[in-house]
Amino acid sequence: MRVSCICAVALALGVAAPARADDTATSWNKAIVYLPKSTQPTSIDQIPADRKFAVAIFMHGCGGLQGGEGGDGGRWARLLAAQGLLVAMPDSMGRGDRKPSCDPATQKAGLFPPVYGMRLAEIRYAAEQIRAQPWFGGKLILM
């Protein structure tokens, strides 16, 4: 929870993230997307450009997008989509330089300290990409 708060505050305040590694874009390119009112995931390239959407960037926990559609991230995404949001879930674990930062089974954290800067870079990159899209309706939240 603390990491999410740090990321949200940093994004809201416009704090610069450390320089991105070459594969920061991979987390965005591998994002799972739920369109408003949809219960089935899709991909970034399937978002209709002829409509405007309020968007939620959903950053998964240290376990990644485990369980995919049936995991916690999928349940949250469907709940947010049911409320009319387009939900984009970047896949941090899809990056080649990403190592686990915790062990969900033992709840041990702090295994990969560079993850904090990486996650900030991913949030910033996702927000930049969303703001540049024709389907972005001007409202963006981070979860």
mmCIF file of C-alpha atoms in Angstrom:
data_model
loop_
_atom_site.group_PDB
_atom_site.id
_atom_site.type_symbol
_atom_site.label_atom_id
_atom_site.label_comp_id
_atom_site.label_asym_id
_atom_site.label_seq_id
_atom_site.Cartn_x
_atom_site.Cartn_y
_atom_site.Cartn_z
ATOM 1 C CA MET A 1 0.000 0.000 0.000
ATOM 2 C CA ARG A 2 2.798 2.433 0.852
ATOM 3 C CA VAL A 3 4.399 2.093 -2.588
ATOM 4 C CA SER A 4 1.071 2.884 -4.264
ATOM 5 C CA CYS A 5 0.708 5.988 -2.108
ATOM 6 C CA ILE A 6 4.228 7.138 -2.941
ATOM 7 C CA CYS A 7 3.599 6.645 -6.654
ATOM 8 C CA ALA A 8 0.250 8.459 -6.541
ATOM 9 C CA VAL A 9 1.670 11.424 -4.649
ATOM 10 C CA ALA A 10 4.696 11.627 -6.949
ATOM 11 C CA LEU A 11 2.484 11.576 -10.047
ATOM 12 C CA ALA A 12 0.074 14.137 -8.629
ATOM 13 C CA LEU A 13 2.919 16.473 -7.726
ATOM 14 C CA GLY A 14 4.671 15.974 -11.046
ATOM 15 C CA VAL A 15 7.815 14.602 -9.428
ATOM 16 C CA ALA A 16 10.201 13.489 -12.123
ATOM 17 C CA ALA A 17 10.809 9.782 -12.214
ATOM 18 C CA PRO A 18 14.323 8.527 -12.718
ATOM 19 C CA ALA A 19 15.448 8.107 -16.311
ATOM 20 C CA ARG A 20 13.552 5.281 -17.947
ATOM 21 C CA ALA A 21 15.188 2.049 -18.909
ATOM 22 C CA ASP A 22 14.745 1.160 -22.552
ATOM 23 C CA ASP A 23 11.951 -1.259 -21.797
ATOM 24 C CA THR A 24 9.639 1.008 -19.768
ATOM 25 C CA ALA A 25 7.336 1.119 -22.805
ATOM 26 C CA THR A 26 6.974 -2.668 -22.587
ATOM 27 C CA SER A 27 4.809 -2.356 -19.477
ATOM 28 C CA TRP A 28 2.436 -0.121 -21.458
ATOM 29 C CA ASN A 29 2.534 -2.188 -24.645
ATOM 30 C CA LYS A 30 1.626 -5.326 -22.675
ATOM 31 C CA ALA A 31 -1.138 -3.611 -20.706
ATOM 32 C CA ILE A 32 -4.449 -5.339 -20.188
ATOM 33 C CA VAL A 33 -7.411 -3.065 -20.921
ATOM 34 C CA TYR A 34 -11.057 -3.179 -19.908
ATOM 35 C CA LEU A 35 -13.403 -0.933 -21.850
ATOM 36 C CA PRO A 36 -16.274 0.724 -19.954
ATOM 37 C CA LYS A 37 -19.079 -1.703 -19.144
ATOM 38 C CA SER A 38 -16.974 -4.628 -20.448
ATOM 39 C CA THR A 39 -16.170 -7.783 -18.525
ATOM 40 C CA GLN A 40 -13.638 -9.074 -21.056
ATOM 41 C CA PRO A 41 -10.065 -7.782 -21.334
ATOM 42 C CA THR A 42 -8.611 -6.385 -24.517
ATOM 43 C CA SER A 43 -5.408 -4.604 -25.517
ATOM 44 C CA ILE A 44 -4.309 -1.001 -26.007
ATOM 45 C CA ASP A 45 -4.545 -1.259 -29.795
ATOM 46 C CA GLN A 46 -8.202 -2.318 -29.576
ATOM 47 C CA ILE A 47 -9.436 0.883 -27.898
ATOM 48 C CA PRO A 48 -11.860 2.669 -30.249
ATOM 49 C CA ALA A 49 -10.466 6.045 -31.334
ATOM 50 C CA ASP A 50 -13.891 7.485 -32.130
ATOM 51 C CA ARG A 51 -15.022 7.672 -28.480
ATOM 52 C CA LYS A 52 -13.744 9.578 -25.426
ATOM 53 C CA PHE A 53 -13.099 7.817 -22.135
ATOM 54 C CA ALA A 54 -12.302 8.658 -18.540
ATOM 55 C CA VAL A 55 -9.329 6.416 -17.737
ATOM 56 C CA ALA A 56 -8.057 4.592 -14.670
ATOM 57 C CA ILE A 57 -4.454 3.402 -14.654
ATOM 58 C CA PHE A 58 -4.458 0.358 -12.396
ATOM 59 C CA MET A 59 -0.984 -0.532 -11.134
ATOM 60 C CA HIS A 60 -0.805 -4.159 -10.020
ATOM 61 C CA GLY A 61 0.824 -5.223 -6.792
ATOM 62 C CA CYS A 62 4.224 -6.826 -6.433
ATOM 63 C CA GLY A 63 2.873 -10.166 -7.609
ATOM 64 C CA GLY A 64 2.101 -8.784 -11.059
ATOM 65 C CA LEU A 65 -1.012 -9.533 -13.041
ATOM 66 C CA GLN A 66 -1.141 -13.025 -11.542
ATOM 67 C CA GLY A 67 -4.294 -14.857 -12.316
ATOM 68 C CA GLY A 68 -4.962 -12.532 -15.237
ATOM 69 C CA GLU A 69 -8.652 -11.987 -15.684
ATOM 70 C CA GLY A 70 -9.534 -14.018 -12.592
ATOM 71 C CA GLY A 71 -7.006 -12.423 -10.239
ATOM 72 C CA ASP A 72 -7.426 -9.409 -7.974
ATOM 73 C CA GLY A 73 -6.424 -7.021 -10.765
ATOM 74 C CA GLY A 74 -9.096 -8.424 -13.069
ATOM 75 C CA ARG A 75 -11.762 -8.135 -10.381
ATOM 76 C CA TRP A 76 -10.821 -4.512 -9.680
ATOM 77 C CA ALA A 77 -10.669 -3.724 -13.392
ATOM 78 C CA ARG A 78 -14.153 -5.149 -14.019
ATOM 79 C CA LEU A 79 -15.520 -3.185 -11.054
ATOM 80 C CA LEU A 80 -14.026 0.078 -12.355
ATOM 81 C CA ALA A 81 -15.143 -0.673 -15.924
ATOM 82 C CA ALA A 82 -18.679 -1.310 -14.640
ATOM 83 C CA GLN A 83 -18.610 2.257 -13.309
ATOM 84 C CA GLY A 84 -17.856 3.582 -16.804
ATOM 85 C CA LEU A 85 -14.063 3.870 -16.740
ATOM 86 C CA LEU A 86 -11.618 2.570 -19.298
ATOM 87 C CA VAL A 87 -9.106 0.622 -17.209
ATOM 88 C CA ALA A 88 -5.508 0.202 -18.356
ATOM 89 C CA MET A 89 -3.352 -2.214 -16.349
ATOM 90 C CA PRO A 90 0.320 -1.873 -17.365
ATOM 91 C CA ASP A 91 2.302 -5.100 -16.979
ATOM 92 C CA SER A 92 5.376 -4.202 -14.960
ATOM 93 C CA MET A 93 6.471 -7.839 -14.820
ATOM 94 C CA GLY A 94 6.582 -7.926 -18.627
ATOM 95 C CA ARG A 95 9.733 -5.807 -18.584
ATOM 96 C CA GLY A 96 12.982 -7.634 -19.189
ATOM 97 C CA ASP A 97 14.798 -5.831 -16.366
ATOM 98 C CA ARG A 98 12.090 -6.378 -13.736
ATOM 99 C CA LYS A 99 12.696 -8.656 -10.772
ATOM 100 C CA PRO A 100 10.194 -9.463 -8.021
ATOM 101 C CA SER A 101 10.018 -6.856 -5.259
ATOM 102 C CA CYS A 102 8.157 -9.069 -2.837
ATOM 103 C CA ASP A 103 7.063 -12.608 -2.189
ATOM 104 C CA PRO A 104 3.248 -12.584 -1.955
ATOM 105 C CA ALA A 105 3.238 -16.038 -0.330
ATOM 106 C CA THR A 106 5.439 -14.985 2.602
ATOM 107 C CA GLN A 107 4.613 -11.249 2.477
ATOM 108 C CA LYS A 108 8.335 -10.499 2.462
ATOM 109 C CA ALA A 109 9.076 -7.188 0.743
ATOM 110 C CA GLY A 110 12.119 -5.205 -0.323
ATOM 111 C CA LEU A 111 13.642 -7.832 -2.587
ATOM 112 C CA PHE A 112 14.317 -5.418 -5.490
ATOM 113 C CA PRO A 113 14.693 -1.794 -4.314
ATOM 114 C CA PRO A 114 15.034 -0.299 -7.858
ATOM 115 C CA VAL A 115 11.361 -1.165 -8.402
ATOM 116 C CA TYR A 116 10.234 2.180 -6.926
ATOM 117 C CA GLY A 117 11.892 4.229 -9.654
ATOM 118 C CA MET A 118 10.768 1.749 -12.297
ATOM 119 C CA ARG A 119 7.140 1.960 -11.194
ATOM 120 C CA LEU A 120 7.243 5.769 -11.208
ATOM 121 C CA ALA A 121 8.649 5.664 -14.744
ATOM 122 C CA GLU A 122 5.876 3.250 -15.798
ATOM 123 C CA ILE A 123 3.179 5.486 -14.322
ATOM 124 C CA ARG A 124 4.589 8.561 -16.005
ATOM 125 C CA TYR A 125 4.926 6.723 -19.333
ATOM 126 C CA ALA A 126 1.366 5.359 -19.180
ATOM 127 C CA ALA A 127 -0.028 8.809 -18.318
ATOM 128 C CA GLU A 128 1.908 10.384 -21.220
ATOM 129 C CA GLN A 129 0.611 7.744 -23.627
ATOM 130 C CA ILE A 130 -2.991 8.118 -22.451
ATOM 131 C CA ARG A 131 -2.958 11.906 -22.673
ATOM 132 C CA ALA A 132 -1.753 11.670 -26.288
ATOM 133 C CA GLN A 133 -4.589 9.386 -27.434
ATOM 134 C CA PRO A 134 -7.674 10.527 -29.382
ATOM 135 C CA TRP A 135 -9.816 8.389 -27.059
ATOM 136 C CA PHE A 136 -8.683 10.205 -23.886
ATOM 137 C CA GLY A 137 -11.575 12.209 -22.475
ATOM 138 C CA GLY A 138 -9.558 14.411 -20.089
ATOM 139 C CA LYS A 139 -10.102 12.516 -16.817
ATOM 140 C CA LEU A 140 -7.360 10.274 -15.479
ATOM 141 C CA ILE A 141 -7.038 8.509 -12.141
ATOM 142 C CA LEU A 142 -4.360 6.255 -10.716
ATOM 143 C CA MET A 143 -5.098 3.195 -8.624
#
